[in-house]
């Protein structure tokens, strides 16, 4: 919950940033800073041209820090931490309705710690525990 509150506050802060600090390219032609990528550029089906498809921080053309992806209509799909262009850290996925679908932690291309999966009605469906080698230590199916 604290993770989502921190992200919400951070995004509120960024909403006040001027457009001239968004979507910058460095001297090597790589994305740098905070980027908001709309469907005008990607042309994904079912998205309006003005819809946000993804947004987050880049360093030397690689995703770094908090990164978000969206469903059509600017509905949040995934929030994740990225390091060197790969998911690395906490993540939360959402159903299109906005209800949390999954929560967990990803490190070095593996699940670690607690992984939670929820039904579309928001009730927890599964709880799994992984060690650093991504070995499943315990799986509980919740009814």
mmCIF file of N, CA and C in Angstrom:
data_model
loop_
_atom_site.group_PDB
_atom_site.id
_atom_site.type_symbol
_atom_site.label_atom_id
_atom_site.label_comp_id
_atom_site.label_asym_id
_atom_site.label_seq_id
_atom_site.Cartn_x
_atom_site.Cartn_y
_atom_site.Cartn_z
ATOM 1 N N UNK A 1 0.825 -1.184 0.000
ATOM 2 C CA UNK A 1 0.000 0.000 0.000
ATOM 3 C C UNK A 1 0.873 1.253 0.000
ATOM 4 N N UNK A 2 1.939 1.244 0.835
ATOM 5 C CA UNK A 2 2.842 2.402 0.864
ATOM 6 C C UNK A 2 3.484 2.625 -0.501
ATOM 7 N N UNK A 3 3.774 1.519 -1.195
ATOM 8 C CA UNK A 3 4.368 1.591 -2.529
ATOM 9 C C UNK A 3 3.448 2.367 -3.472
ATOM 10 N N UNK A 4 2.149 2.025 -3.461
ATOM 11 C CA UNK A 4 1.192 2.694 -4.343
ATOM 12 C C UNK A 4 1.001 4.152 -3.953
ATOM 13 N N UNK A 5 0.992 4.453 -2.645
ATOM 14 C CA UNK A 5 0.865 5.843 -2.201
ATOM 15 C C UNK A 5 2.073 6.666 -2.644
ATOM 16 N N UNK A 6 3.251 6.086 -2.539
ATOM 17 C CA UNK A 6 4.465 6.795 -2.959
ATOM 18 C C UNK A 6 4.420 7.071 -4.459
ATOM 19 N N UNK A 7 3.977 6.105 -5.226
ATOM 20 C CA UNK A 7 3.897 6.287 -6.671
ATOM 21 C C UNK A 7 2.870 7.349 -7.022
ATOM 22 N N UNK A 8 1.716 7.319 -6.347
ATOM 23 C CA UNK A 8 0.672 8.314 -6.608
ATOM 24 C C UNK A 8 1.187 9.719 -6.326
ATOM 25 N N UNK A 9 1.868 9.887 -5.196
ATOM 26 C CA UNK A 9 2.435 11.200 -4.865
ATOM 27 C C UNK A 9 3.466 11.631 -5.880
ATOM 28 N N UNK A 10 4.289 10.706 -6.303
ATOM 29 C CA UNK A 10 5.316 11.003 -7.288
ATOM 30 C C UNK A 10 4.693 11.423 -8.612
ATOM 31 N N UNK A 11 3.667 10.706 -9.038
ATOM 32 C CA UNK A 11 2.995 11.044 -10.294
ATOM 33 C C UNK A 11 2.291 12.399 -10.197
ATOM 34 N N UNK A 12 1.748 12.721 -9.026
ATOM 35 C CA UNK A 12 1.119 14.025 -8.824
ATOM 36 C C UNK A 12 2.174 15.127 -8.986
ATOM 37 N N UNK A 13 3.355 14.885 -8.407
ATOM 38 C CA UNK A 13 4.454 15.845 -8.537
ATOM 39 C C UNK A 13 4.818 16.035 -10.005
ATOM 40 N N UNK A 14 4.897 14.937 -10.734
ATOM 41 C CA UNK A 14 5.289 15.011 -12.135
ATOM 42 C C UNK A 14 4.236 15.682 -13.009
ATOM 43 N N UNK A 15 2.971 15.606 -12.599
ATOM 44 C CA UNK A 15 1.915 16.203 -13.412
ATOM 45 C C UNK A 15 2.096 17.711 -13.518
ATOM 46 N N UNK A 16 2.825 18.300 -12.582
ATOM 47 C CA UNK A 16 3.084 19.737 -12.628
ATOM 48 C C UNK A 16 4.301 20.102 -13.461
ATOM 49 N N UNK A 17 5.033 19.123 -13.956
ATOM 50 C CA UNK A 17 6.232 19.414 -14.751
ATOM 51 C C UNK A 17 5.826 19.983 -16.104
ATOM 52 N N UNK A 18 6.630 20.900 -16.596
ATOM 53 C CA UNK A 18 6.310 21.495 -17.893
ATOM 54 C C UNK A 18 6.640 20.520 -19.015
ATOM 55 N N UNK A 19 5.971 20.688 -20.126
ATOM 56 C CA UNK A 19 6.134 19.800 -21.265
ATOM 57 C C UNK A 19 7.568 19.807 -21.812
ATOM 58 N N UNK A 20 8.308 20.899 -21.626
ATOM 59 C CA UNK A 20 9.645 20.960 -22.208
ATOM 60 C C UNK A 20 10.648 20.066 -21.484
ATOM 61 N N UNK A 21 10.265 19.460 -20.364
ATOM 62 C CA UNK A 21 11.157 18.535 -19.679
ATOM 63 C C UNK A 21 10.770 17.082 -19.944
ATOM 64 N N UNK A 22 9.751 16.851 -20.747
ATOM 65 C CA UNK A 22 9.313 15.495 -21.080
ATOM 66 C C UNK A 22 9.914 15.042 -22.402
ATOM 67 N N UNK A 23 10.076 13.726 -22.518
ATOM 68 C CA UNK A 23 10.463 13.097 -23.783
ATOM 69 C C UNK A 23 11.711 13.729 -24.404
ATOM 70 N N UNK A 24 12.764 13.785 -23.611
ATOM 71 C CA UNK A 24 14.025 14.364 -24.073
ATOM 72 C C UNK A 24 14.945 13.282 -24.639
ATOM 73 N N UNK A 25 15.799 13.693 -25.545
ATOM 74 C CA UNK A 25 16.804 12.819 -26.157
ATOM 75 C C UNK A 25 18.180 13.357 -25.751
ATOM 76 N N UNK A 26 19.093 12.467 -25.361
ATOM 77 C CA UNK A 26 20.435 12.925 -24.988
ATOM 78 C C UNK A 26 21.302 13.127 -26.234
ATOM 79 N N UNK A 27 22.537 13.520 -26.017
ATOM 80 C CA UNK A 27 23.445 13.828 -27.135
ATOM 81 C C UNK A 27 23.719 12.619 -28.029
ATOM 82 N N UNK A 28 23.489 11.414 -27.488
ATOM 83 C CA UNK A 28 23.687 10.188 -28.271
ATOM 84 C C UNK A 28 22.403 9.712 -28.951
ATOM 85 N N UNK A 29 21.334 10.515 -28.850
ATOM 86 C CA UNK A 29 20.072 10.171 -29.487
ATOM 87 C C UNK A 29 19.232 9.171 -28.705
ATOM 88 N N UNK A 30 19.519 9.010 -27.403
ATOM 89 C CA UNK A 30 18.792 8.050 -26.573
ATOM 90 C C UNK A 30 17.837 8.767 -25.637
ATOM 91 N N UNK A 31 16.733 8.090 -25.306
ATOM 92 C CA UNK A 31 15.763 8.659 -24.374
ATOM 93 C C UNK A 31 16.439 8.947 -23.041
ATOM 94 N N UNK A 32 16.081 10.090 -22.454
ATOM 95 C CA UNK A 32 16.602 10.448 -21.142
ATOM 96 C C UNK A 32 15.540 11.221 -20.378
ATOM 97 N N UNK A 33 15.515 11.042 -19.068
ATOM 98 C CA UNK A 33 14.543 11.740 -18.244
ATOM 99 C C UNK A 33 13.186 11.059 -18.268
ATOM 100 N N UNK A 34 12.158 11.850 -17.939
ATOM 101 C CA UNK A 34 10.811 11.316 -17.837
ATOM 102 C C UNK A 34 10.126 11.329 -19.195
ATOM 103 N N UNK A 35 9.557 10.183 -19.581
ATOM 104 C CA UNK A 35 8.884 10.038 -20.873
ATOM 105 C C UNK A 35 7.431 9.648 -20.678
ATOM 106 N N UNK A 36 6.561 10.264 -21.457
ATOM 107 C CA UNK A 36 5.158 9.875 -21.559
ATOM 108 C C UNK A 36 4.942 9.508 -23.022
ATOM 109 N N UNK A 37 4.674 8.230 -23.269
ATOM 110 C CA UNK A 37 4.530 7.739 -24.639
ATOM 111 C C UNK A 37 3.049 7.533 -24.916
ATOM 112 N N UNK A 38 2.543 8.282 -25.869
ATOM 113 C CA UNK A 38 1.125 8.179 -26.226
ATOM 114 C C UNK A 38 0.970 7.301 -27.464
ATOM 115 N N UNK A 39 -0.258 7.005 -27.774
ATOM 116 C CA UNK A 39 -0.532 6.143 -28.913
ATOM 117 C C UNK A 39 -0.320 6.853 -30.251
ATOM 118 N N UNK A 40 -0.130 8.163 -30.224
ATOM 119 C CA UNK A 40 0.193 8.864 -31.478
ATOM 120 C C UNK A 40 1.449 8.264 -32.093
ATOM 121 N N UNK A 41 2.368 7.861 -31.237
ATOM 122 C CA UNK A 41 3.635 7.300 -31.711
ATOM 123 C C UNK A 41 3.531 5.795 -31.980
ATOM 124 N N UNK A 42 2.852 5.063 -31.106
ATOM 125 C CA UNK A 42 2.849 3.602 -31.194
ATOM 126 C C UNK A 42 1.763 3.016 -32.092
ATOM 127 N N UNK A 43 0.638 3.710 -32.225
ATOM 128 C CA UNK A 43 -0.473 3.255 -33.082
ATOM 129 C C UNK A 43 -0.979 1.858 -32.699
ATOM 130 N N UNK A 44 -1.178 1.632 -31.392
ATOM 131 C CA UNK A 44 -1.702 0.347 -30.920
ATOM 132 C C UNK A 44 -3.204 0.283 -31.154
ATOM 133 N N UNK A 45 -3.726 -0.899 -31.498
ATOM 134 C CA UNK A 45 -5.174 -1.026 -31.704
ATOM 135 C C UNK A 45 -5.926 -0.805 -30.390
ATOM 136 N N UNK A 46 -7.134 -0.312 -30.479
ATOM 137 C CA UNK A 46 -8.048 -0.065 -29.360
ATOM 138 C C UNK A 46 -7.657 1.123 -28.480
ATOM 139 N N UNK A 47 -6.561 1.785 -28.764
ATOM 140 C CA UNK A 47 -6.164 2.988 -28.029
ATOM 141 C C UNK A 47 -6.523 4.211 -28.864
ATOM 142 N N UNK A 48 -7.013 5.266 -28.204
ATOM 143 C CA UNK A 48 -7.165 6.548 -28.890
ATOM 144 C C UNK A 48 -5.769 7.121 -29.119
ATOM 145 N N UNK A 49 -5.601 7.970 -30.100
ATOM 146 C CA UNK A 49 -4.280 8.541 -30.379
ATOM 147 C C UNK A 49 -3.706 9.275 -29.173
ATOM 148 N N UNK A 50 -4.569 9.919 -28.376
ATOM 149 C CA UNK A 50 -4.092 10.702 -27.233
ATOM 150 C C UNK A 50 -3.880 9.868 -25.975
ATOM 151 N N UNK A 51 -4.256 8.579 -25.994
ATOM 152 C CA UNK A 51 -4.086 7.726 -24.809
ATOM 153 C C UNK A 51 -2.612 7.556 -24.461
ATOM 154 N N UNK A 52 -2.326 7.552 -23.165
ATOM 155 C CA UNK A 52 -0.994 7.203 -22.691
ATOM 156 C C UNK A 52 -0.870 5.687 -22.749
ATOM 157 N N UNK A 53 0.208 5.197 -23.344
ATOM 158 C CA UNK A 53 0.467 3.763 -23.447
ATOM 159 C C UNK A 53 1.467 3.339 -22.375
ATOM 160 N N UNK A 54 2.464 4.169 -22.143
ATOM 161 C CA UNK A 54 3.453 3.904 -21.098
ATOM 162 C C UNK A 54 4.117 5.196 -20.679
ATOM 163 N N UNK A 55 4.664 5.190 -19.447
ATOM 164 C CA UNK A 55 5.438 6.340 -18.999
ATOM 165 C C UNK A 55 6.385 5.923 -17.890
ATOM 166 N N UNK A 56 7.489 6.636 -17.840
ATOM 167 C CA UNK A 56 8.491 6.350 -16.827
ATOM 168 C C UNK A 56 9.816 7.010 -17.155
ATOM 169 N N UNK A 57 10.798 6.690 -16.343
ATOM 170 C CA UNK A 57 12.124 7.306 -16.437
ATOM 171 C C UNK A 57 13.063 6.491 -17.320
ATOM 172 N N UNK A 58 13.905 7.227 -18.046
ATOM 173 C CA UNK A 58 14.944 6.620 -18.879
ATOM 174 C C UNK A 58 16.295 7.227 -18.540
ATOM 175 N N UNK A 59 17.322 6.404 -18.602
ATOM 176 C CA UNK A 59 18.712 6.841 -18.486
ATOM 177 C C UNK A 59 19.454 6.182 -19.641
ATOM 178 N N UNK A 60 20.035 6.986 -20.516
ATOM 179 C CA UNK A 60 20.784 6.481 -21.669
ATOM 180 C C UNK A 60 19.958 5.478 -22.486
ATOM 181 N N UNK A 61 18.659 5.783 -22.655
ATOM 182 C CA UNK A 61 17.798 4.958 -23.488
ATOM 183 C C UNK A 61 17.252 3.710 -22.821
ATOM 184 N N UNK A 62 17.514 3.552 -21.519
ATOM 185 C CA UNK A 62 17.076 2.360 -20.801
ATOM 186 C C UNK A 62 16.146 2.738 -19.656
ATOM 187 N N UNK A 63 15.116 1.926 -19.436
ATOM 188 C CA UNK A 63 14.169 2.191 -18.355
ATOM 189 C C UNK A 63 14.885 2.063 -17.012
ATOM 190 N N UNK A 64 14.633 3.062 -16.136
ATOM 191 C CA UNK A 64 15.226 3.082 -14.794
ATOM 192 C C UNK A 64 14.201 3.652 -13.831
ATOM 193 N N UNK A 65 13.941 2.971 -12.740
ATOM 194 C CA UNK A 65 13.007 3.486 -11.744
ATOM 195 C C UNK A 65 11.586 3.013 -12.001
ATOM 196 N N UNK A 66 10.626 3.799 -11.545
ATOM 197 C CA UNK A 66 9.217 3.432 -11.657
ATOM 198 C C UNK A 66 8.755 3.582 -13.105
ATOM 199 N N UNK A 67 8.083 2.551 -13.614
ATOM 200 C CA UNK A 67 7.580 2.559 -14.987
ATOM 201 C C UNK A 67 6.143 2.060 -14.972
ATOM 202 N N UNK A 68 5.275 2.681 -15.779
ATOM 203 C CA UNK A 68 3.862 2.325 -15.844
ATOM 204 C C UNK A 68 3.467 1.989 -17.273
ATOM 205 N N UNK A 69 2.579 1.008 -17.414
ATOM 206 C CA UNK A 69 1.938 0.745 -18.699
ATOM 207 C C UNK A 69 0.426 0.839 -18.491
ATOM 208 N N UNK A 70 -0.309 1.058 -19.592
ATOM 209 C CA UNK A 70 -1.734 1.367 -19.504
ATOM 210 C C UNK A 70 -2.564 0.542 -20.462
ATOM 211 N N UNK A 71 -3.824 0.352 -20.075
ATOM 212 C CA UNK A 71 -4.857 -0.167 -20.968
ATOM 213 C C UNK A 71 -5.390 1.012 -21.779
ATOM 214 N N UNK A 72 -6.163 0.750 -22.828
ATOM 215 C CA UNK A 72 -6.830 1.851 -23.533
ATOM 216 C C UNK A 72 -7.671 2.679 -22.550
ATOM 217 N N UNK A 73 -7.752 3.971 -22.825
ATOM 218 C CA UNK A 73 -8.519 4.865 -21.957
ATOM 219 C C UNK A 73 -7.721 5.340 -20.752
ATOM 220 N N UNK A 74 -6.391 5.196 -20.797
ATOM 221 C CA UNK A 74 -5.493 5.643 -19.716
ATOM 222 C C UNK A 74 -5.750 4.919 -18.398
ATOM 223 N N UNK A 75 -6.172 3.659 -18.462
ATOM 224 C CA UNK A 75 -6.377 2.854 -17.260
ATOM 225 C C UNK A 75 -5.073 2.131 -16.936
ATOM 226 N N UNK A 76 -4.619 2.275 -15.709
ATOM 227 C CA UNK A 76 -3.345 1.692 -15.293
ATOM 228 C C UNK A 76 -3.364 0.173 -15.423
ATOM 229 N N UNK A 77 -2.330 -0.376 -16.052
ATOM 230 C CA UNK A 77 -2.210 -1.817 -16.269
ATOM 231 C C UNK A 77 -1.131 -2.412 -15.367
ATOM 232 N N UNK A 78 0.057 -1.804 -15.356
ATOM 233 C CA UNK A 78 1.184 -2.317 -14.580
ATOM 234 C C UNK A 78 2.001 -1.154 -14.037
ATOM 235 N N UNK A 79 2.428 -1.283 -12.775
ATOM 236 C CA UNK A 79 3.437 -0.402 -12.192
ATOM 237 C C UNK A 79 4.593 -1.318 -11.817
ATOM 238 N N UNK A 80 5.792 -0.981 -12.273
ATOM 239 C CA UNK A 80 6.930 -1.809 -11.880
ATOM 240 C C UNK A 80 8.197 -0.976 -11.757
ATOM 241 N N UNK A 81 9.136 -1.526 -11.012
ATOM 242 C CA UNK A 81 10.449 -0.907 -10.892
ATOM 243 C C UNK A 81 11.354 -1.532 -11.946
ATOM 244 N N UNK A 82 12.100 -0.680 -12.631
ATOM 245 C CA UNK A 82 13.004 -1.157 -13.681
ATOM 246 C C UNK A 82 14.441 -0.779 -13.347
ATOM 247 N N UNK A 83 15.353 -1.618 -13.754
ATOM 248 C CA UNK A 83 16.780 -1.327 -13.629
ATOM 249 C C UNK A 83 17.440 -1.840 -14.901
ATOM 250 N N UNK A 84 18.142 -0.956 -15.574
ATOM 251 C CA UNK A 84 18.832 -1.310 -16.805
ATOM 252 C C UNK A 84 17.879 -1.951 -17.824
ATOM 253 N N UNK A 85 16.695 -1.346 -17.946
ATOM 254 C CA UNK A 85 15.695 -1.719 -18.944
ATOM 255 C C UNK A 85 14.960 -3.031 -18.654
ATOM 256 N N UNK A 86 15.110 -3.577 -17.445
ATOM 257 C CA UNK A 86 14.443 -4.827 -17.094
ATOM 258 C C UNK A 86 13.657 -4.653 -15.802
ATOM 259 N N UNK A 87 12.536 -5.368 -15.661
ATOM 260 C CA UNK A 87 11.827 -5.329 -14.379
ATOM 261 C C UNK A 87 12.746 -5.810 -13.264
ATOM 262 N N UNK A 88 12.833 -5.036 -12.201
ATOM 263 C CA UNK A 88 13.716 -5.382 -11.094
ATOM 264 C C UNK A 88 13.213 -4.663 -9.846
ATOM 265 N N UNK A 89 12.460 -5.371 -9.022
ATOM 266 C CA UNK A 89 11.891 -4.770 -7.826
ATOM 267 C C UNK A 89 10.403 -5.077 -7.747
ATOM 268 N N UNK A 90 9.695 -4.256 -7.012
ATOM 269 C CA UNK A 90 8.264 -4.477 -6.802
ATOM 270 C C UNK A 90 7.467 -4.217 -8.073
ATOM 271 N N UNK A 91 6.379 -4.976 -8.228
ATOM 272 C CA UNK A 91 5.458 -4.743 -9.339
ATOM 273 C C UNK A 91 4.034 -4.995 -8.867
ATOM 274 N N UNK A 92 3.106 -4.332 -9.523
ATOM 275 C CA UNK A 92 1.681 -4.552 -9.304
ATOM 276 C C UNK A 92 1.006 -4.520 -10.669
ATOM 277 N N UNK A 93 0.206 -5.537 -10.967
ATOM 278 C CA UNK A 93 -0.587 -5.532 -12.198
ATOM 279 C C UNK A 93 -2.052 -5.341 -11.805
ATOM 280 N N UNK A 94 -2.823 -4.768 -12.730
ATOM 281 C CA UNK A 94 -4.219 -4.460 -12.465
ATOM 282 C C UNK A 94 -5.106 -5.052 -13.551
ATOM 283 N N UNK A 95 -6.301 -5.456 -13.148
ATOM 284 C CA UNK A 95 -7.328 -5.773 -14.135
ATOM 285 C C UNK A 95 -7.762 -4.454 -14.765
ATOM 286 N N UNK A 96 -8.393 -4.519 -15.898
ATOM 287 C CA UNK A 96 -8.836 -3.304 -16.572
ATOM 288 C C UNK A 96 -9.824 -2.510 -15.722
ATOM 289 N N UNK A 97 -10.481 -3.187 -14.794
ATOM 290 C CA UNK A 97 -11.426 -2.526 -13.883
ATOM 291 C C UNK A 97 -10.718 -1.663 -12.840
ATOM 292 N N UNK A 98 -9.389 -1.850 -12.698
ATOM 293 C CA UNK A 98 -8.622 -1.102 -11.706
ATOM 294 C C UNK A 98 -8.312 -1.907 -10.460
ATOM 295 N N UNK A 99 -8.889 -3.091 -10.327
ATOM 296 C CA UNK A 99 -8.635 -3.958 -9.175
ATOM 297 C C UNK A 99 -7.276 -4.641 -9.352
ATOM 298 N N UNK A 100 -6.529 -4.766 -8.253
ATOM 299 C CA UNK A 100 -5.211 -5.408 -8.301
ATOM 300 C C UNK A 100 -5.363 -6.859 -8.748
ATOM 301 N N UNK A 101 -4.506 -7.260 -9.692
ATOM 302 C CA UNK A 101 -4.481 -8.633 -10.193
ATOM 303 C C UNK A 101 -3.343 -9.425 -9.547
ATOM 304 N N UNK A 102 -2.128 -8.850 -9.556
ATOM 305 C CA UNK A 102 -0.950 -9.516 -8.988
ATOM 306 C C UNK A 102 -0.045 -8.486 -8.322
ATOM 307 N N UNK A 103 0.669 -8.958 -7.306
ATOM 308 C CA UNK A 103 1.679 -8.129 -6.641
ATOM 309 C C UNK A 103 2.857 -9.030 -6.312
ATOM 310 N N UNK A 104 4.047 -8.494 -6.466
ATOM 311 C CA UNK A 104 5.212 -9.291 -6.123
ATOM 312 C C UNK A 104 6.496 -8.513 -6.301
ATOM 313 N N UNK A 105 7.582 -9.257 -6.280
ATOM 314 C CA UNK A 105 8.912 -8.680 -6.457
ATOM 315 C C UNK A 105 9.668 -9.528 -7.457
ATOM 316 N N UNK A 106 10.372 -8.852 -8.358
ATOM 317 C CA UNK A 106 11.118 -9.485 -9.436
ATOM 318 C C UNK A 106 12.563 -9.039 -9.299
ATOM 319 N N UNK A 107 13.484 -9.975 -9.219
ATOM 320 C CA UNK A 107 14.911 -9.659 -9.151
ATOM 321 C C UNK A 107 15.675 -10.606 -10.058
ATOM 322 N N UNK A 108 16.566 -10.058 -10.853
ATOM 323 C CA UNK A 108 17.412 -10.857 -11.743
ATOM 324 C C UNK A 108 16.587 -11.880 -12.534
ATOM 325 N N UNK A 109 15.516 -11.410 -13.155
ATOM 326 C CA UNK A 109 14.642 -12.237 -14.000
ATOM 327 C C UNK A 109 13.941 -13.368 -13.254
ATOM 328 N N UNK A 110 13.719 -13.188 -11.933
ATOM 329 C CA UNK A 110 13.054 -14.223 -11.142
ATOM 330 C C UNK A 110 12.113 -13.586 -10.125
ATOM 331 N N UNK A 111 11.058 -14.347 -9.777
ATOM 332 C CA UNK A 111 10.230 -13.947 -8.646
ATOM 333 C C UNK A 111 11.006 -14.183 -7.365
ATOM 334 N N UNK A 112 10.882 -13.279 -6.409
ATOM 335 C CA UNK A 112 11.448 -13.470 -5.077
ATOM 336 C C UNK A 112 10.410 -13.021 -4.049
ATOM 337 N N UNK A 113 10.549 -13.504 -2.845
ATOM 338 C CA UNK A 113 9.682 -13.129 -1.725
ATOM 339 C C UNK A 113 8.237 -13.555 -1.976
ATOM 340 N N UNK A 114 7.304 -12.740 -1.561
ATOM 341 C CA UNK A 114 5.880 -13.083 -1.627
ATOM 342 C C UNK A 114 5.270 -12.647 -2.952
ATOM 343 N N UNK A 115 4.485 -13.536 -3.529
ATOM 344 C CA UNK A 115 3.740 -13.252 -4.753
ATOM 345 C C UNK A 115 2.265 -13.456 -4.432
ATOM 346 N N UNK A 116 1.439 -12.461 -4.765
ATOM 347 C CA UNK A 116 0.002 -12.533 -4.504
ATOM 348 C C UNK A 116 -0.764 -12.413 -5.817
ATOM 349 N N UNK A 117 -1.799 -13.227 -5.965
ATOM 350 C CA UNK A 117 -2.688 -13.137 -7.130
ATOM 351 C C UNK A 117 -4.117 -13.004 -6.608
ATOM 352 N N UNK A 118 -4.900 -12.133 -7.269
ATOM 353 C CA UNK A 118 -6.259 -11.845 -6.833
ATOM 354 C C UNK A 118 -7.270 -12.177 -7.929
ATOM 355 N N UNK A 119 -8.470 -12.538 -7.496
ATOM 356 C CA UNK A 119 -9.581 -12.712 -8.430
ATOM 357 C C UNK A 119 -10.040 -11.332 -8.910
ATOM 358 N N UNK A 120 -10.844 -11.304 -9.961
ATOM 359 C CA UNK A 120 -11.345 -10.039 -10.502
ATOM 360 C C UNK A 120 -12.219 -9.271 -9.512
ATOM 361 N N UNK A 121 -12.737 -9.953 -8.494
ATOM 362 C CA UNK A 121 -13.546 -9.273 -7.478
ATOM 363 C C UNK A 121 -12.692 -8.729 -6.329
ATOM 364 N N UNK A 122 -11.366 -8.894 -6.417
ATOM 365 C CA UNK A 122 -10.463 -8.359 -5.414
ATOM 366 C C UNK A 122 -10.113 -9.319 -4.297
ATOM 367 N N UNK A 123 -10.719 -10.497 -4.267
ATOM 368 C CA UNK A 123 -10.438 -11.485 -3.233
ATOM 369 C C UNK A 123 -9.155 -12.233 -3.601
ATOM 370 N N UNK A 124 -8.274 -12.431 -2.607
ATOM 371 C CA UNK A 124 -7.009 -13.112 -2.869
ATOM 372 C C UNK A 124 -7.251 -14.534 -3.355
ATOM 373 N N UNK A 125 -6.550 -14.923 -4.409
ATOM 374 C CA UNK A 125 -6.688 -16.252 -4.993
ATOM 375 C C UNK A 125 -5.506 -17.148 -4.651
ATOM 376 N N UNK A 126 -4.294 -16.591 -4.646
ATOM 377 C CA UNK A 126 -3.088 -17.379 -4.390
ATOM 378 C C UNK A 126 -2.077 -16.544 -3.630
ATOM 379 N N UNK A 127 -1.284 -17.249 -2.848
ATOM 380 C CA UNK A 127 -0.158 -16.628 -2.166
ATOM 381 C C UNK A 127 1.008 -17.599 -2.293
ATOM 382 N N UNK A 128 2.120 -17.130 -2.867
ATOM 383 C CA UNK A 128 3.283 -17.985 -3.080
ATOM 384 C C UNK A 128 4.511 -17.303 -2.473
ATOM 385 N N UNK A 129 5.452 -18.121 -2.034
ATOM 386 C CA UNK A 129 6.705 -17.607 -1.482
ATOM 387 C C UNK A 129 7.862 -18.180 -2.291
ATOM 388 N N UNK A 130 8.762 -17.302 -2.721
ATOM 389 C CA UNK A 130 9.926 -17.717 -3.504
ATOM 390 C C UNK A 130 11.204 -17.313 -2.774
ATOM 391 N N UNK A 131 12.241 -18.146 -2.895
ATOM 392 C CA UNK A 131 13.538 -17.749 -2.364
ATOM 393 C C UNK A 131 14.332 -17.023 -3.460
ATOM 394 N N UNK A 132 15.546 -16.623 -3.189
ATOM 395 C CA UNK A 132 16.340 -15.852 -4.157
ATOM 396 C C UNK A 132 16.652 -16.639 -5.423
ATOM 397 N N UNK A 133 16.585 -17.956 -5.375
ATOM 398 C CA UNK A 133 16.803 -18.774 -6.571
ATOM 399 C C UNK A 133 15.497 -18.967 -7.335
ATOM 400 N N UNK A 134 14.448 -18.279 -6.892
ATOM 401 C CA UNK A 134 13.117 -18.345 -7.491
ATOM 402 C C UNK A 134 12.493 -19.728 -7.365
ATOM 403 N N UNK A 135 12.928 -20.476 -6.356
ATOM 404 C CA UNK A 135 12.308 -21.763 -6.086
ATOM 405 C C UNK A 135 11.058 -21.520 -5.258
ATOM 406 N N UNK A 136 9.981 -22.138 -5.644
ATOM 407 C CA UNK A 136 8.727 -22.002 -4.922
ATOM 408 C C UNK A 136 8.855 -22.722 -3.589
ATOM 409 N N UNK A 137 8.753 -21.978 -2.493
ATOM 410 C CA UNK A 137 8.879 -22.554 -1.172
ATOM 411 C C UNK A 137 7.535 -23.011 -0.605
ATOM 412 N N UNK A 138 6.492 -22.246 -0.908
ATOM 413 C CA UNK A 138 5.171 -22.584 -0.390
ATOM 414 C C UNK A 138 4.117 -21.959 -1.301
ATOM 415 N N UNK A 139 3.114 -22.739 -1.626
ATOM 416 C CA UNK A 139 2.027 -22.261 -2.466
ATOM 417 C C UNK A 139 0.725 -22.517 -1.728
ATOM 418 N N UNK A 140 -0.054 -21.471 -1.550
ATOM 419 C CA UNK A 140 -1.347 -21.611 -0.903
ATOM 420 C C UNK A 140 -2.418 -21.100 -1.852
ATOM 421 N N UNK A 141 -3.339 -21.991 -2.183
ATOM 422 C CA UNK A 141 -4.487 -21.586 -2.976
ATOM 423 C C UNK A 141 -5.560 -21.157 -1.994
ATOM 424 N N UNK A 142 -6.046 -19.961 -2.178
ATOM 425 C CA UNK A 142 -7.030 -19.406 -1.261
ATOM 426 C C UNK A 142 -8.378 -19.408 -1.950
ATOM 427 N N UNK A 143 -9.393 -19.916 -1.277
ATOM 428 C CA UNK A 143 -10.723 -20.018 -1.880
ATOM 429 C C UNK A 143 -11.525 -18.777 -1.623
#
